[in-house]
PDB file of C-alpha atoms in Angstrom:
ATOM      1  CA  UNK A   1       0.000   0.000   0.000  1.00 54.00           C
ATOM      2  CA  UNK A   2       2.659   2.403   0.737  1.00 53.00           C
ATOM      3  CA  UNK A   3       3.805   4.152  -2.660  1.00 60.00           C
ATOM      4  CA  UNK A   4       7.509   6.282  -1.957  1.00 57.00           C
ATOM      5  CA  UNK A   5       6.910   8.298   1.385  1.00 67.00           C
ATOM      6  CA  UNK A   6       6.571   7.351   4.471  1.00 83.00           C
ATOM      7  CA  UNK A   7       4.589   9.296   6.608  1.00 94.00           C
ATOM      8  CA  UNK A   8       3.009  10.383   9.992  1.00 96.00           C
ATOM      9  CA  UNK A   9      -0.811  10.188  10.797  1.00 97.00           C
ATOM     10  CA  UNK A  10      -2.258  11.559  13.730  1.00 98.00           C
ATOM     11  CA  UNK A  11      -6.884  10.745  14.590  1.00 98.00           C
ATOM     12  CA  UNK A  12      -8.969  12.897  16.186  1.00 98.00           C
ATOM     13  CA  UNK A  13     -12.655  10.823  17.116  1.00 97.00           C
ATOM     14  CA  UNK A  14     -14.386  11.356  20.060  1.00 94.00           C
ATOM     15  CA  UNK A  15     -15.403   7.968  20.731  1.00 94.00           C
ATOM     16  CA  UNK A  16     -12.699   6.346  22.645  1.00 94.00           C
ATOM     17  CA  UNK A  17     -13.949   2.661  21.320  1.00 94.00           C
ATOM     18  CA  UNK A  18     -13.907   4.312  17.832  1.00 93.00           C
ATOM     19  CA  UNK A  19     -10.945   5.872  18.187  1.00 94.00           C
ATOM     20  CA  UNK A  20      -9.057   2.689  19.952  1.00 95.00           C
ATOM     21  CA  UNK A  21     -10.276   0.544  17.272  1.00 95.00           C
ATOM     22  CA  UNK A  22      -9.320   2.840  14.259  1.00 94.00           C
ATOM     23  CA  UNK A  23      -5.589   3.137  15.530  1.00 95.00           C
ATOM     24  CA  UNK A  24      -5.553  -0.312  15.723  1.00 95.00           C
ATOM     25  CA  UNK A  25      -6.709  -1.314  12.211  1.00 95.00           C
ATOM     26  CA  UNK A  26      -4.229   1.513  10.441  1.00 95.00           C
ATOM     27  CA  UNK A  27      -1.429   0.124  12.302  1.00 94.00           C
ATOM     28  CA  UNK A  28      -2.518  -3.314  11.067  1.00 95.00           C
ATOM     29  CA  UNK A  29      -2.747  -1.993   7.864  1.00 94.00           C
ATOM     30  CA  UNK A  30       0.168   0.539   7.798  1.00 93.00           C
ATOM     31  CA  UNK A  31       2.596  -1.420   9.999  1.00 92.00           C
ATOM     32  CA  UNK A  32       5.545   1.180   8.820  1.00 88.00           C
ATOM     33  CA  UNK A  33       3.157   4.398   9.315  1.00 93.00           C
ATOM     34  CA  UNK A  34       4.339   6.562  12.170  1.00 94.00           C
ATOM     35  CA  UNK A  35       1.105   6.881  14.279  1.00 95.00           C
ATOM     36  CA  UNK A  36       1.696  10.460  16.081  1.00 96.00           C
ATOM     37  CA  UNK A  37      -1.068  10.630  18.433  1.00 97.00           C
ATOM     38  CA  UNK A  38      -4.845   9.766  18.619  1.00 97.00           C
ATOM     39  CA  UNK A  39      -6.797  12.082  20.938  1.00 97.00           C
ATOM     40  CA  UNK A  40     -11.000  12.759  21.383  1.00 95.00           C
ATOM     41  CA  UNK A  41     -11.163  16.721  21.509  1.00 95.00           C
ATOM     42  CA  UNK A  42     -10.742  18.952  18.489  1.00 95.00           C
ATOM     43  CA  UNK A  43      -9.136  21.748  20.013  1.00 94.00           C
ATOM     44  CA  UNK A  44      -5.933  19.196  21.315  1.00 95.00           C
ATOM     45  CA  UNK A  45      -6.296  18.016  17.824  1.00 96.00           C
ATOM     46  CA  UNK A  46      -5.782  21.714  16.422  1.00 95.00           C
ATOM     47  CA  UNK A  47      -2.785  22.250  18.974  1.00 95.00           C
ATOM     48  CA  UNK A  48      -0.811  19.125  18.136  1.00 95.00           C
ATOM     49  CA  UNK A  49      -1.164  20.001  14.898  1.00 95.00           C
ATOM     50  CA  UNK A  50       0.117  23.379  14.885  1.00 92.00           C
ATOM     51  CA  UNK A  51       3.256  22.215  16.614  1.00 92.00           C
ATOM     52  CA  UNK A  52       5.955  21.356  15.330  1.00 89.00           C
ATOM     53  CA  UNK A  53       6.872  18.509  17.022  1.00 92.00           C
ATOM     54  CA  UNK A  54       3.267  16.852  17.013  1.00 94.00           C
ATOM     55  CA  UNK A  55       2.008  17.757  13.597  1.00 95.00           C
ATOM     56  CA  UNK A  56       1.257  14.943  11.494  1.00 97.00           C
ATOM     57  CA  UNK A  57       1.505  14.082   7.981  1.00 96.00           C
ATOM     58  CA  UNK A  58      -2.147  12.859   7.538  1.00 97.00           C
ATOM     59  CA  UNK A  59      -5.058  13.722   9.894  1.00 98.00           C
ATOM     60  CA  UNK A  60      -8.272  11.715  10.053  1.00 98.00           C
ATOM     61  CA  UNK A  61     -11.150  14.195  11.606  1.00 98.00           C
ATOM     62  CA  UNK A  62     -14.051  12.833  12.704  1.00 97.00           C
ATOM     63  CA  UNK A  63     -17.123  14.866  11.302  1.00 95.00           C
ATOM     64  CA  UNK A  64     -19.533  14.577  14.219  1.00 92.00           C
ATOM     65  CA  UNK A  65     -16.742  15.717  17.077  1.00 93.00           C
ATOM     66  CA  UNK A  66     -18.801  17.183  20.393  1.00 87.00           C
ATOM     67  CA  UNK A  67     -17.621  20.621  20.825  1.00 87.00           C
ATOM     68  CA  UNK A  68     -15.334  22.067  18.374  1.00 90.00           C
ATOM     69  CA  UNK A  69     -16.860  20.159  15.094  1.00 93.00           C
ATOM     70  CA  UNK A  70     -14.618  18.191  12.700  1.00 95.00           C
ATOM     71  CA  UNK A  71     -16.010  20.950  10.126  1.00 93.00           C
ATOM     72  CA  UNK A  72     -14.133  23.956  11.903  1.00 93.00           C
ATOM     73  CA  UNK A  73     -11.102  21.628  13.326  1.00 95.00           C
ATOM     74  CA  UNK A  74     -10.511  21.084   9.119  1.00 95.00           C
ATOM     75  CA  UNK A  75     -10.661  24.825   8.819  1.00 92.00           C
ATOM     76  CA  UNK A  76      -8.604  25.805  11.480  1.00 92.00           C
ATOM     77  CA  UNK A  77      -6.166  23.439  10.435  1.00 95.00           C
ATOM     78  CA  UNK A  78      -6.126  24.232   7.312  1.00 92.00           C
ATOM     79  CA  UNK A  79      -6.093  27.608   7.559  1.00 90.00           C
ATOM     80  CA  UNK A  80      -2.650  27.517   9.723  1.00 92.00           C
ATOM     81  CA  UNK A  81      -0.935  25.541   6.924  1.00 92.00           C
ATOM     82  CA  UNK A  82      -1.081  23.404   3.680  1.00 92.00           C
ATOM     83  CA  UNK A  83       1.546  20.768   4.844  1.00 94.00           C
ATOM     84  CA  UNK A  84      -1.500  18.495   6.422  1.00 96.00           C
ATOM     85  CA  UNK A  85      -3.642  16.150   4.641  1.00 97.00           C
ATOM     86  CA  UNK A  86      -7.254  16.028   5.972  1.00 98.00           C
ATOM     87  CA  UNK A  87      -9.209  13.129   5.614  1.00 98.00           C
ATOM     88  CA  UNK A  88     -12.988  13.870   7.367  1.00 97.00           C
ATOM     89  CA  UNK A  89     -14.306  10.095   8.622  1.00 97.00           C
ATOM     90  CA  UNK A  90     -17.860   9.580   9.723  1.00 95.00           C
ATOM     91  CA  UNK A  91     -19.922   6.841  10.042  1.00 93.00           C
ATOM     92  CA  UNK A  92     -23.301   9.001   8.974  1.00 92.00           C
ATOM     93  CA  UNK A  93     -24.101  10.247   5.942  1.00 89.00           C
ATOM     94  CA  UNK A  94     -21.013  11.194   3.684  1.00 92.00           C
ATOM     95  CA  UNK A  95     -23.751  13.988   1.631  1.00 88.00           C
ATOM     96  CA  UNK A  96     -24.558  15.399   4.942  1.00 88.00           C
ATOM     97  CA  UNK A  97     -20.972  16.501   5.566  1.00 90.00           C
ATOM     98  CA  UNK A  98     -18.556  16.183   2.334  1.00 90.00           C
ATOM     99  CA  UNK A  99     -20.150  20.471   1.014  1.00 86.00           C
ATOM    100  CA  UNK A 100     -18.898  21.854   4.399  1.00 88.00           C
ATOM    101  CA  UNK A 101     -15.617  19.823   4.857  1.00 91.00           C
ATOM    102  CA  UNK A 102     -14.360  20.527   1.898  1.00 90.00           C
ATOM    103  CA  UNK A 103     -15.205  23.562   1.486  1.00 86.00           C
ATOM    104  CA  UNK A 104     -13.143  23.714   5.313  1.00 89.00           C
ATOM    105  CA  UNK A 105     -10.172  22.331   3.387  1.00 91.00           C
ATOM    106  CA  UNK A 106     -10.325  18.508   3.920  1.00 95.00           C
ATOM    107  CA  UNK A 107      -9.074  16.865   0.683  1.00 95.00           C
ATOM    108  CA  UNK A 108     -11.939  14.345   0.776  1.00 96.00           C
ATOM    109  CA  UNK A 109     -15.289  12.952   3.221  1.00 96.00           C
ATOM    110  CA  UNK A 110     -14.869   9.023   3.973  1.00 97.00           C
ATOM    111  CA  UNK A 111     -17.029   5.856   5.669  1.00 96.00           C
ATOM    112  CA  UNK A 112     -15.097   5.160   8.740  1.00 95.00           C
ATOM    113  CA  UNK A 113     -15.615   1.904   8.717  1.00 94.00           C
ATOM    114  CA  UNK A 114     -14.066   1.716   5.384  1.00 96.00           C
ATOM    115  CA  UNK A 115     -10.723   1.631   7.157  1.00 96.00           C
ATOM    116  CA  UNK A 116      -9.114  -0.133   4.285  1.00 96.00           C
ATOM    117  CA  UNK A 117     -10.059   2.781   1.975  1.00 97.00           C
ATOM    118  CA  UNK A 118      -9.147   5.490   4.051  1.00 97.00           C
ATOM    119  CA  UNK A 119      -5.665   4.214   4.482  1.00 96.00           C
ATOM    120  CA  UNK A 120      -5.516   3.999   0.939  1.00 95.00           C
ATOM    121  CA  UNK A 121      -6.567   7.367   0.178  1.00 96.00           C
ATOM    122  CA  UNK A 122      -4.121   8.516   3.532  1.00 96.00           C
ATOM    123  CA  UNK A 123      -1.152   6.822   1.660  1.00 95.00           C
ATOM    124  CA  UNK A 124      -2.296   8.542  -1.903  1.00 94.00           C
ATOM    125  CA  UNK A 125      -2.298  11.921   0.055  1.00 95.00           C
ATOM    126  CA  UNK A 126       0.922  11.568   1.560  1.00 93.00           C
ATOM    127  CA  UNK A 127       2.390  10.764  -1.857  1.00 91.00           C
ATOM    128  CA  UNK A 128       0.754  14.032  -3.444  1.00 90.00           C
ATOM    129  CA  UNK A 129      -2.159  11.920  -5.168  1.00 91.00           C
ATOM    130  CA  UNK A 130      -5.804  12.525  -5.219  1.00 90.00           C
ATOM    131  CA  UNK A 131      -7.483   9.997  -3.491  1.00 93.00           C
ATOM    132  CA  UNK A 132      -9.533   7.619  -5.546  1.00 90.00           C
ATOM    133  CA  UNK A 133     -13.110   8.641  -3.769  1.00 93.00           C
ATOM    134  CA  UNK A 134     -16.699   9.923  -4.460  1.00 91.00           C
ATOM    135  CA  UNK A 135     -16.176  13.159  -2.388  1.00 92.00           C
ATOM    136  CA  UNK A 136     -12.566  14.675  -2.842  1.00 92.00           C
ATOM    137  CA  UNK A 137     -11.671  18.290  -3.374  1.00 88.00           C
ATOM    138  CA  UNK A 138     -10.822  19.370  -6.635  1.00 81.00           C
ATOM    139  CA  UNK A 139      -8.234  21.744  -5.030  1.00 83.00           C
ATOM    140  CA  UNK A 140      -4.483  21.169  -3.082  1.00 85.00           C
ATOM    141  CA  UNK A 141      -4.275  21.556   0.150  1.00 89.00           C
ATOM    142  CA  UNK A 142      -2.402  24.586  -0.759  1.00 88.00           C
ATOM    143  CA  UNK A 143      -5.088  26.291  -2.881  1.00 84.00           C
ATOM    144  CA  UNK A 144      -7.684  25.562  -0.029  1.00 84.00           C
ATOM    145  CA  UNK A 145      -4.734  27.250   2.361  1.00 86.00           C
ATOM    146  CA  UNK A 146      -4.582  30.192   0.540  1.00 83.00           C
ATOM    147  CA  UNK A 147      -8.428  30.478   0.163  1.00 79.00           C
ATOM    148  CA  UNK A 148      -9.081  30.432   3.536  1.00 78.00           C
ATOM    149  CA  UNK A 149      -6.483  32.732   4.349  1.00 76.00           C
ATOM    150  CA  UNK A 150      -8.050  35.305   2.306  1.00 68.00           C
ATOM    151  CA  UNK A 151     -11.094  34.851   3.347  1.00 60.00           C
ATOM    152  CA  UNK A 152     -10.257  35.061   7.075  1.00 54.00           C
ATOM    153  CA  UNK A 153      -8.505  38.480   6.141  1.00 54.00           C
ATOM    154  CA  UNK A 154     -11.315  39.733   4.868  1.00 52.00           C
ATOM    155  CA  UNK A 155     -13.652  38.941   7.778  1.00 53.00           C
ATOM    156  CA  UNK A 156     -11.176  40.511   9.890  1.00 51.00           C
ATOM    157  CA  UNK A 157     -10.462  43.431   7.788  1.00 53.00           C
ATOM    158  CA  UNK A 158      -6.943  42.486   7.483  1.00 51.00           C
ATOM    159  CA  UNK A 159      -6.800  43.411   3.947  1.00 46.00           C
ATOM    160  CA  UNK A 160      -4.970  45.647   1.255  1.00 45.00           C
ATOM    161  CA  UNK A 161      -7.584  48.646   0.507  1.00 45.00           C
ATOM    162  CA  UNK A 162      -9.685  47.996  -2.337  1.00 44.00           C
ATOM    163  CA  UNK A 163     -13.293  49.307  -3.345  1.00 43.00           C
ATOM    164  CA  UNK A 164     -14.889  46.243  -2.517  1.00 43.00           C
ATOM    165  CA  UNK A 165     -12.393  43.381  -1.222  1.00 43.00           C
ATOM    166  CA  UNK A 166     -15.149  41.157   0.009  1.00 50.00           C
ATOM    167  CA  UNK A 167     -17.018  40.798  -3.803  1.00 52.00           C
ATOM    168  CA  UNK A 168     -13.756  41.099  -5.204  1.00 54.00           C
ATOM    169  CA  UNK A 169     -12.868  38.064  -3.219  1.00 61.00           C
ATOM    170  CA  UNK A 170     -16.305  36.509  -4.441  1.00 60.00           C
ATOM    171  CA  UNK A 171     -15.840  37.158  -8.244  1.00 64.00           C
ATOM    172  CA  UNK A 172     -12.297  35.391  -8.050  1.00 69.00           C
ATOM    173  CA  UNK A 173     -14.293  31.951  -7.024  1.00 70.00           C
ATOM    174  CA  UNK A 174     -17.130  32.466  -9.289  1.00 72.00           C
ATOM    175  CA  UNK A 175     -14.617  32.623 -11.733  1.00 76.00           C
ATOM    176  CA  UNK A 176     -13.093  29.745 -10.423  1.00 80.00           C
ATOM    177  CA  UNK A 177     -15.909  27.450 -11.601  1.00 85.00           C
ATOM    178  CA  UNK A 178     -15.967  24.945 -14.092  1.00 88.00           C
ATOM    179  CA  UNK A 179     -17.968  25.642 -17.428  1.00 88.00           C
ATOM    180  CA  UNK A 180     -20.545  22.650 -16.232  1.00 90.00           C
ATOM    181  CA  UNK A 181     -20.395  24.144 -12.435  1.00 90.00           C
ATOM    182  CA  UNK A 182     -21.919  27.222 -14.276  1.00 89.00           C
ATOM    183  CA  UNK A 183     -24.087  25.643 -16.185  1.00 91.00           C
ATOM    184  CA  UNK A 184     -25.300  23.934 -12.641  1.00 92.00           C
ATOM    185  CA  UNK A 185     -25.786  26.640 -11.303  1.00 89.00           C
ATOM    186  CA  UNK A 186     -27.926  28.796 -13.724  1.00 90.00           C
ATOM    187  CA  UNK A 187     -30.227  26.161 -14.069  1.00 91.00           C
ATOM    188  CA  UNK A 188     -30.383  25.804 -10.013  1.00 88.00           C
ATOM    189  CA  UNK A 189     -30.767  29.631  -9.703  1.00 85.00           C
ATOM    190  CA  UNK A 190     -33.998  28.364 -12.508  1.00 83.00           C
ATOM    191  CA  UNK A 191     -35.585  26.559  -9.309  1.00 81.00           C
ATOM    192  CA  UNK A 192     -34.839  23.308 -11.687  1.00 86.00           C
ATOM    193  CA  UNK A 193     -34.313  19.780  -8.940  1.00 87.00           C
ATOM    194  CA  UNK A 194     -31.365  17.785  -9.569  1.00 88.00           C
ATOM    195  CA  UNK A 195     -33.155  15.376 -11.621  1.00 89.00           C
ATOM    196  CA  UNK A 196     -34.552  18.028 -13.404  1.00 90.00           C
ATOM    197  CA  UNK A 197     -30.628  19.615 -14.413  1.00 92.00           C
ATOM    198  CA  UNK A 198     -29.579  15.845 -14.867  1.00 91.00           C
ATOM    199  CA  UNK A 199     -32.302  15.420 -17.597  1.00 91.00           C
ATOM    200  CA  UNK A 200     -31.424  18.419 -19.434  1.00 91.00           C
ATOM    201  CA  UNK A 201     -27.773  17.943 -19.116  1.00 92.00           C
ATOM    202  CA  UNK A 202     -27.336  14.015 -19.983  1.00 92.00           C
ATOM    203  CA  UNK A 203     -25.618  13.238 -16.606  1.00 90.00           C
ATOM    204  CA  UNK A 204     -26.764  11.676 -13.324  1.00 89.00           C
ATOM    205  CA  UNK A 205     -28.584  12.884 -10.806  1.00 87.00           C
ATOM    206  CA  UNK A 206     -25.779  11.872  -8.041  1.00 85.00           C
ATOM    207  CA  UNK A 207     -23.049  13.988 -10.897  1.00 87.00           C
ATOM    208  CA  UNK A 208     -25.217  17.102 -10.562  1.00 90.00           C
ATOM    209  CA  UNK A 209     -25.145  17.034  -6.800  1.00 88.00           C
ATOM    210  CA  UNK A 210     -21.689  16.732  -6.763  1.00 87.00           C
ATOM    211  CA  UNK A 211     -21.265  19.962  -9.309  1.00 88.00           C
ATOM    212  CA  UNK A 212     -23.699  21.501  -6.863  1.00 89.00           C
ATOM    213  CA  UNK A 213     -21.322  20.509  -3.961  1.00 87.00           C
ATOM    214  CA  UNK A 214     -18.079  21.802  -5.432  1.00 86.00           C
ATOM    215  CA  UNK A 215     -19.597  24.979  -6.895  1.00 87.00           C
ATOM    216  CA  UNK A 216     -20.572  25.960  -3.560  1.00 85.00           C
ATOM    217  CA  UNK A 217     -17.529  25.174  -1.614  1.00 83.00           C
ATOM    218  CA  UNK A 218     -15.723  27.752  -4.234  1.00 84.00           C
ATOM    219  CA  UNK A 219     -18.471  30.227  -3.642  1.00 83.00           C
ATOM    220  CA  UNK A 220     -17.640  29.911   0.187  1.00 80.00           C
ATOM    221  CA  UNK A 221     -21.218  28.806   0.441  1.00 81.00           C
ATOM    222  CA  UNK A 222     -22.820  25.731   2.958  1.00 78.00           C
ATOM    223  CA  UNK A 223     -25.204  24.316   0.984  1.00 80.00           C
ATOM    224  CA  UNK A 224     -27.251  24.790  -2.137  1.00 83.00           C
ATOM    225  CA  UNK A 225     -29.543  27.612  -1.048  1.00 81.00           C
ATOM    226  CA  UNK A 226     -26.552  30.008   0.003  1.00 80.00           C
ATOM    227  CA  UNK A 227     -24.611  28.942  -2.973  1.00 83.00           C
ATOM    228  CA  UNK A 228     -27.758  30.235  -5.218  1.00 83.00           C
ATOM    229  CA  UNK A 229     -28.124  33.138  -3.341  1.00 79.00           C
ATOM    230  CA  UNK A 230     -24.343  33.641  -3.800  1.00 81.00           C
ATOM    231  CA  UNK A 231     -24.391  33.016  -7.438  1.00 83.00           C
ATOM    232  CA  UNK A 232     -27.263  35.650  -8.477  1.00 79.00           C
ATOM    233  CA  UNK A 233     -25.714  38.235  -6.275  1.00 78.00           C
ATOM    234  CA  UNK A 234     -22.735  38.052  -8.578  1.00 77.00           C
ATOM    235  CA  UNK A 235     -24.702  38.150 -11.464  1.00 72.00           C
ATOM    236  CA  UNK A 236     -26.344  41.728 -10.558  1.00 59.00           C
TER     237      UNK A 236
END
């Protein structure tokens, strides 16, 4: 499984049986992977990772973490630096999280108890592959760095002086988009369902939903409503 690299991988799960059974099975499975540190709370998870000597190569975030929520531990993370992987891990529905994790800069939303595949997709990561998954980023840990950063200097103010810094900010991810993200989203700003675009577009239903999902995340919006709302206002 291992490809040139190896690497360091750090969990974060707040279910100690989870979380003692998951460290377990990727040691099993990565016997030469240096396992960092497994802890339950997000916000030790966010502080071992922004130190140097704790910061892992790979982190696997659970989504549903009490607290501090895998969502904003991915963005926090992510916003402090590109040179961590994030794999989000939930045992719930993968739809229900994937928009807003990576839109927080995970590379991609897995089953937990897929161990097998997230190891996989942990080893591709490490290597500077793209996991072979449904929901994966379409952008480097890098790009999703510098995204964030921008946008977290803009909610602060922390930017250079410009007319409008905030909608300049949102034109450069419109523009971002994919010609079949756009065409997505005019038809979803049309009130047209999923099935509805998939008809009129010759793809699936599931494909549409997925445009829907990354469109969004480059609009910096949570789900489909905000990422409509998002897309007229540009239009104006």
């Amino acid at each position: 499984m291992y490809d040139r690299r190896r690497f360091g991988l750090a969990v974060v799960d707040n279910d100690q049986l989870t979380l003692t059974m998951l460290t377990l099975l990727v040691r099993r499975l990565l016997p030469e992977v240096d396992m960092k540190w497994a802890c339950r709370r997000g916000r030790d998870a966010i502080e071992r990772c922004l130190s140097a000597d704790s910061r892992p190569d790979v982190l696997l975030v659970d989504m549903s973490l009490e607290g501090l929520s895998g969502v904003e531990v991915c963005r926090q993370v992510r916003a402090a630096t590109a040179d961590i992987a994030l794999i989000g891990i939930t045992s719930f529905s993968l739809e229900h999280y994937a928009t807003d994790a990576l839109a927080a800069g995970a590379q991609c939303v897995m089953d937990k108890a897929r161990v097998r595949d997230v190891c996989e997709a942990a080893v591709a990561l490490a290597n500077g592959r793209m996991p072979r998954t449904k929901y994966v980023s379409d952008m480097t840990a890098a790009q999703s760095h510098a995204l964030l950063t921008t946008r977290t200097e803009a909610e602060t103010g922390n930017v250079a002086d410009d007319s409008s810094p905030t909608r300049s900010n949102a034109a450069a991810a419109a523009a971002s988009l994919t010609e079949r993200e756009r065409e997505v989203m005019c038809l979803c700003a049309q009130g047209r369902s999923s099935r509805e675009i998939g008809e009129l577009l010759g793809v699936g239903e599931s494909s549409v939903k997925t445009y829907v999902m990354r469109a969004a995340r480059k609009l910096g919006a949570r789900n489909r409503t905000q990422a409509v709302a998002e897309w007229l206002m540009l239009q104006d």
